[in-house]
Tab-separated table of C-alpha atoms in Angstrom:
chain	number	residue	atom	x	y	z
V	1	MET	CA	0.000	0.000	0.000
V	2	LYS	CA	1.309	3.411	-0.990
V	3	THR	CA	0.828	6.321	1.422
V	4	MET	CA	0.921	9.944	0.257
V	5	ILE	CA	0.701	13.029	2.488
V	6	HIS	CA	-0.517	16.151	0.710
V	7	ASP	CA	-0.454	19.692	2.070
V	8	THR	CA	-4.204	20.254	1.875
V	9	PRO	CA	-7.460	18.490	0.940
V	10	GLU	CA	-7.437	20.547	-2.257
V	11	ALA	CA	-4.052	19.069	-3.150
V	12	ILE	CA	-5.487	15.562	-2.691
V	13	GLY	CA	-8.321	16.516	-5.010
V	14	ALA	CA	-6.027	17.940	-7.692
V	15	HIS	CA	-3.746	14.889	-7.604
V	16	LEU	CA	-6.508	12.290	-7.885
V	17	SER	CA	-8.513	14.271	-10.423
V	18	ALA	CA	-5.532	14.497	-12.750
V	19	ARG	CA	-5.056	10.748	-12.451
V	20	ILE	CA	-8.714	10.009	-13.118
V	21	LEU	CA	-8.829	12.207	-16.212
V	22	ALA	CA	-5.661	10.642	-17.606
V	23	GLU	CA	-7.124	7.179	-17.068
V	24	ILE	CA	-10.424	8.179	-18.682
V	25	GLY	CA	-8.432	9.330	-21.715
V	26	ALA	CA	-6.594	6.003	-21.882
V	27	ALA	CA	-9.868	4.077	-21.604
V	28	ASN	CA	-11.352	6.201	-24.404
V	29	ALA	CA	-8.377	5.380	-26.613
V	30	ALA	CA	-8.968	1.683	-25.926
V	31	GLY	CA	-12.670	2.053	-26.722
V	32	ARG	CA	-13.890	0.888	-23.322
V	33	PRO	CA	-15.804	2.416	-20.412
V	34	TYR	CA	-14.037	3.811	-17.362
V	35	VAL	CA	-15.716	2.884	-14.084
V	36	LEU	CA	-15.157	5.212	-11.140
V	37	GLY	CA	-16.372	4.028	-7.724
V	38	CYS	CA	-17.575	6.960	-5.641
V	39	PRO	CA	-18.616	7.607	-2.058
V	40	GLY	CA	-20.716	10.553	-1.030
V	41	GLY	CA	-19.909	12.931	1.805
V	42	ARG	CA	-17.089	15.308	2.693
V	43	SER	CA	-13.969	13.192	2.156
V	44	PRO	CA	-14.093	12.855	-1.662
V	45	THR	CA	-15.601	16.289	-2.328
V	46	PRO	CA	-12.203	17.908	-3.103
V	47	VAL	CA	-11.797	15.352	-5.908
V	48	TYR	CA	-15.188	16.147	-7.410
V	49	GLN	CA	-14.499	19.879	-7.198
V	50	ALA	CA	-11.114	19.399	-8.873
V	51	LEU	CA	-12.676	17.339	-11.666
V	52	GLU	CA	-14.970	20.237	-12.490
V	53	ARG	CA	-12.097	22.754	-12.492
V	54	GLN	CA	-9.779	20.589	-14.574
V	55	LEU	CA	-12.466	19.613	-17.074
V	56	THR	CA	-13.426	23.268	-17.507
V	57	ALA	CA	-9.801	24.106	-18.300
V	58	ALA	CA	-9.149	21.077	-20.530
V	59	PRO	CA	-12.250	19.055	-21.540
V	60	VAL	CA	-12.004	15.250	-21.682
V	61	ASP	CA	-14.605	13.023	-23.333
V	62	CYS	CA	-16.619	11.544	-20.417
V	63	SER	CA	-19.310	9.913	-22.556
V	64	ARG	CA	-18.004	6.454	-21.579
V	65	LEU	CA	-17.488	7.307	-17.905
V	66	VAL	CA	-19.548	5.200	-15.479
V	67	ILE	CA	-20.068	6.431	-11.909
V	68	ALA	CA	-20.699	3.570	-9.447
V	69	MET	CA	-22.009	4.796	-6.100
V	70	MET	CA	-21.346	2.915	-2.858
V	71	ASP	CA	-24.493	3.176	-0.788
V	72	GLU	CA	-27.832	4.771	0.011
V	73	TYR	CA	-29.880	5.426	3.126
V	74	LEU	CA	-33.111	3.494	3.546
V	75	LEU	CA	-36.343	4.529	5.245
V	76	PRO	CA	-39.007	2.235	6.738
V	77	ASP	CA	-41.842	1.649	4.276
V	78	GLY	CA	-44.523	-0.710	5.540
V	79	ASP	CA	-42.888	-4.094	6.011
V	80	GLY	CA	-39.803	-3.068	4.030
V	81	PHE	CA	-37.700	-0.084	3.050
V	82	SER	CA	-37.514	2.603	0.403
V	83	PRO	CA	-34.769	5.111	-0.476
V	84	PRO	CA	-35.257	8.782	0.353
V	85	ALA	CA	-36.203	11.210	-2.372
V	86	ALA	CA	-33.189	12.369	-4.365
V	87	SER	CA	-33.979	15.888	-3.167
V	88	ALA	CA	-33.393	14.913	0.481
V	89	HIS	CA	-30.279	16.598	1.854
V	90	TYR	CA	-28.806	13.230	2.866
V	91	SER	CA	-29.708	11.246	-0.260
V	92	CYS	CA	-26.630	9.557	-1.693
V	93	ARG	CA	-28.312	9.372	-5.092
V	94	GLY	CA	-28.993	13.089	-4.918
V	95	PHE	CA	-25.414	13.797	-3.842
V	96	GLY	CA	-24.044	11.791	-6.770
V	97	ALA	CA	-26.318	13.490	-9.275
V	98	ARG	CA	-25.481	16.993	-8.013
V	99	GLU	CA	-21.917	16.827	-6.762
V	100	ILE	CA	-20.378	14.271	-9.130
V	101	VAL	CA	-22.313	13.940	-12.393
V	102	GLY	CA	-23.544	17.524	-12.170
V	103	ARG	CA	-20.062	18.945	-11.719
V	104	ILE	CA	-18.561	16.809	-14.497
V	105	ASN	CA	-21.281	17.589	-17.022
V	106	ARG	CA	-21.430	21.271	-16.118
V	107	ALA	CA	-17.802	21.552	-17.218
V	108	LEU	CA	-18.280	19.845	-20.590
V	109	PRO	CA	-19.941	20.536	-23.953
V	110	ASP	CA	-22.921	18.306	-24.764
V	111	ALA	CA	-21.007	15.858	-26.955
V	112	LEU	CA	-18.541	14.980	-24.185
V	113	ARG	CA	-20.941	14.678	-21.251
V	114	MET	CA	-21.600	11.559	-19.222
V	115	PRO	CA	-25.027	10.037	-20.013
V	116	GLU	CA	-27.451	9.762	-17.093
V	117	THR	CA	-27.699	6.022	-17.775
V	118	ASN	CA	-24.047	5.677	-16.759
V	119	PHE	CA	-24.876	6.614	-13.164
V	120	ARG	CA	-25.229	3.397	-11.157
V	121	MET	CA	-26.629	2.627	-7.719
V	122	PRO	CA	-27.300	-0.701	-5.978
V	123	SER	CA	-30.844	-1.970	-6.471
V	124	LEU	CA	-33.041	-2.211	-3.399
V	125	THR	CA	-35.006	-5.103	-4.900
V	126	ASP	CA	-31.887	-7.123	-5.819
V	127	PRO	CA	-28.812	-5.746	-4.013
V	128	ALA	CA	-26.548	-8.694	-4.897
V	129	ALA	CA	-27.055	-8.010	-8.608
V	130	TYR	CA	-24.888	-4.882	-8.262
V	131	ASP	CA	-21.744	-6.966	-7.921
V	132	GLY	CA	-22.533	-8.851	-11.120
V	133	GLU	CA	-23.360	-5.635	-12.958
V	134	LEU	CA	-20.009	-4.090	-12.032
V	135	ALA	CA	-18.170	-7.296	-12.937
V	136	THR	CA	-19.827	-7.248	-16.367
V	137	LEU	CA	-18.488	-3.724	-16.890
V	138	GLY	CA	-14.991	-5.104	-16.294
V	139	GLY	CA	-14.719	-4.092	-12.649
V	140	ILE	CA	-14.066	-0.727	-11.050
V	141	ASP	CA	-11.030	1.010	-12.539
V	142	LEU	CA	-10.537	3.217	-9.480
V	143	PHE	CA	-12.582	3.154	-6.299
V	144	LEU	CA	-12.392	6.291	-4.198
V	145	LEU	CA	-12.847	5.291	-0.552
V	146	ALA	CA	-13.449	7.061	2.746
V	147	SER	CA	-13.217	5.912	6.352
V	148	GLY	CA	-15.628	6.780	9.134
V	149	ALA	CA	-13.900	8.868	11.788
V	150	GLY	CA	-15.397	7.151	14.805
V	151	ASP	CA	-15.659	3.489	13.823
V	152	GLY	CA	-13.886	3.036	10.487
V	153	HIS	CA	-17.048	2.212	8.561
V	154	ILE	CA	-16.625	2.094	4.797
V	155	ALA	CA	-19.740	2.795	2.766
V	156	PHE	CA	-22.344	1.612	5.308
V	157	ASN	CA	-20.443	-1.541	6.320
V	158	PRO	CA	-20.464	-1.530	10.144
V	159	PRO	CA	-17.725	-2.882	12.413
V	160	GLY	CA	-17.888	-6.664	12.400
V	161	SER	CA	-18.704	-6.904	8.682
V	162	ALA	CA	-17.520	-10.135	7.114
V	163	ARG	CA	-14.525	-9.993	4.789
V	164	ASP	CA	-16.528	-11.713	2.050
V	165	SER	CA	-19.689	-9.587	2.433
V	166	ARG	CA	-21.443	-8.482	-0.735
V	167	THR	CA	-23.871	-5.687	-1.604
V	168	ARG	CA	-26.736	-5.874	0.870
V	169	ILE	CA	-29.044	-4.073	3.314
V	170	VAL	CA	-27.491	-3.382	6.730
V	171	THR	CA	-28.410	-1.866	10.064
V	172	LEU	CA	-26.281	1.226	10.572
V	173	ALA	CA	-23.980	1.237	13.577
V	174	GLU	CA	-24.713	3.877	16.221
V	175	GLN	CA	-21.293	5.487	15.720
V	176	THR	CA	-21.779	5.544	11.950
V	177	ARG	CA	-25.012	7.457	12.440
V	178	ARG	CA	-23.266	9.909	14.778
V	179	ASP	CA	-20.423	10.392	12.271
V	180	ASN	CA	-23.024	11.238	9.656
V	181	LEU	CA	-24.426	14.056	11.754
V	182	ALA	CA	-21.274	15.924	10.710
V	183	THR	CA	-21.391	14.690	7.120
V	184	PHE	CA	-24.973	15.921	6.729
V	185	PRO	CA	-25.309	18.941	9.055
V	186	ASP	CA	-28.973	19.479	8.208
V	187	PHE	CA	-29.796	16.557	10.472
V	188	ARG	CA	-31.036	18.156	13.702
V	189	GLY	CA	-30.169	15.159	15.859
V	190	ILE	CA	-29.350	11.447	15.882
V	191	GLU	CA	-33.051	10.587	15.815
V	192	GLU	CA	-33.286	11.977	12.253
V	193	VAL	CA	-30.466	9.807	10.880
V	194	PRO	CA	-31.846	6.665	9.188
V	195	THR	CA	-31.124	3.358	10.895
V	196	HIS	CA	-30.666	1.250	7.735
V	197	GLY	CA	-28.749	1.488	4.512
V	198	LEU	CA	-28.021	-0.251	1.237
V	199	THR	CA	-24.285	-0.774	0.842
V	200	ILE	CA	-21.689	-2.336	-1.387
V	201	GLY	CA	-19.907	-5.090	0.529
V	202	ILE	CA	-16.401	-5.394	1.928
V	203	GLY	CA	-15.678	-8.328	-0.373
V	204	SER	CA	-17.257	-6.492	-3.297
V	205	ILE	CA	-14.802	-3.605	-2.924
V	206	ALA	CA	-11.775	-5.894	-2.695
V	207	THR	CA	-12.839	-8.222	-5.499
V	208	LEU	CA	-14.180	-5.737	-8.025
V	209	SER	CA	-11.619	-2.910	-7.730
V	210	LYS	CA	-8.555	-2.738	-9.950
V	211	ALA	CA	-7.203	0.102	-7.785
V	212	VAL	CA	-8.393	2.018	-4.741
V	213	ALA	CA	-7.602	5.425	-3.240
V	214	MET	CA	-8.544	5.998	0.395
V	215	ILE	CA	-9.000	9.694	1.258
V	216	VAL	CA	-8.663	11.020	4.815
V	217	TRP	CA	-8.230	14.669	5.729
V	218	GLY	CA	-8.660	16.966	8.702
V	219	ASP	CA	-7.786	16.631	12.381
V	220	GLY	CA	-10.801	14.403	12.932
V	221	LYS	CA	-9.351	11.709	10.679
V	222	ARG	CA	-6.034	11.260	12.507
V	223	GLU	CA	-7.144	8.026	14.160
V	224	ALA	CA	-8.394	6.752	10.816
V	225	PHE	CA	-5.039	7.557	9.242
V	226	CYS	CA	-3.144	5.773	12.013
V	227	ARG	CA	-5.337	2.681	11.784
V	228	LEU	CA	-5.153	2.544	7.996
V	229	SER	CA	-1.459	3.246	7.621
V	230	ALA	CA	-0.642	0.477	10.132
V	231	ALA	CA	-2.998	-2.123	8.664
V	232	THR	CA	-1.544	-5.205	6.999
V	233	ALA	CA	-4.806	-7.145	6.648
V	234	TYR	CA	-8.526	-6.662	7.062
V	235	ASP	CA	-9.551	-5.909	10.643
V	236	PRO	CA	-13.347	-6.186	11.051
V	237	SER	CA	-13.253	-3.799	14.012
V	238	TRP	CA	-12.281	-1.034	11.531
V	239	PRO	CA	-13.829	-2.011	8.174
V	240	ALA	CA	-11.896	0.560	6.129
V	241	THR	CA	-8.777	-1.583	6.678
V	242	ILE	CA	-9.923	-3.611	3.663
V	243	LEU	CA	-7.657	-1.087	1.943
V	244	ALA	CA	-4.719	-3.280	2.978
V	245	GLU	CA	-6.063	-6.197	0.935
V	246	CYS	CA	-7.107	-4.305	-2.195
V	247	ARG	CA	-5.080	-4.324	-5.381
V	248	ASN	CA	-3.065	-1.176	-6.009
V	249	GLY	CA	-4.133	0.435	-2.760
V	250	GLU	CA	-3.215	4.027	-1.937
V	251	LEU	CA	-3.810	6.085	1.185
V	252	HIS	CA	-4.069	9.846	0.610
V	253	ALA	CA	-4.048	12.183	3.613
V	254	ASP	CA	-3.582	15.876	4.182
V	255	ALA	CA	-1.024	17.256	6.613
V	256	ALA	CA	-3.601	17.476	9.418
V	257	ALA	CA	-4.778	13.881	9.224
V	258	GLY	CA	-1.291	12.534	8.581
V	259	ALA	CA	0.345	14.295	11.536
V	260	ARG	CA	1.748	11.768	13.964
V	261	PRO	CA	1.010	12.179	17.703
């Protein structure tokens, strides 16, 4: 696993955005799609902002780009669940449409834009099918990852998740819900944070990704950085340590998160 310390979150974003755009160009030349795995939330936002800036300055054909999202909140609905409306402030689908696809397409002329059909989410009715869908696309070229600050959750996989877990519905850990009060500040309290989610699995990430880039920044992610940088194998007490078992794994931190005690 390669570890890189950048001066600022913006520097992380610029570095990874440049890599992504170069790899999209190479995939275009080979006539194949480029699949980018994306989390929502604060950690990857500098990458999405940098993609918009860099594409505005030097457009790249993103018509073959596929965005594969990691997870979505679920709300009780009779005897089952349903996702929140995309307009909800905490909707992962809404975040992806606005902050990832929206930024990319806003920077590009019509002919180069990513089609809406290339935006992928796990299916509530058949979660396990997501793994097969991504495998059919050839796997995930680069999966951007983020670690929960308080419990190391990755996507919505709680502590204790099995190494071979696949895309599924999970009960959110209490600490995960508390972490997400900061991620989505419009929540007025823990009681408003959903208790269930649809998530890509730990095994899905490791099996389907050709390369991964874990992003941690800010003082609040120092413990995450320490746990991840020391990991040599998956530790279910801190699920983001699957990074250690992924192919071509990289850990990207800013100076604040990467500062040693």
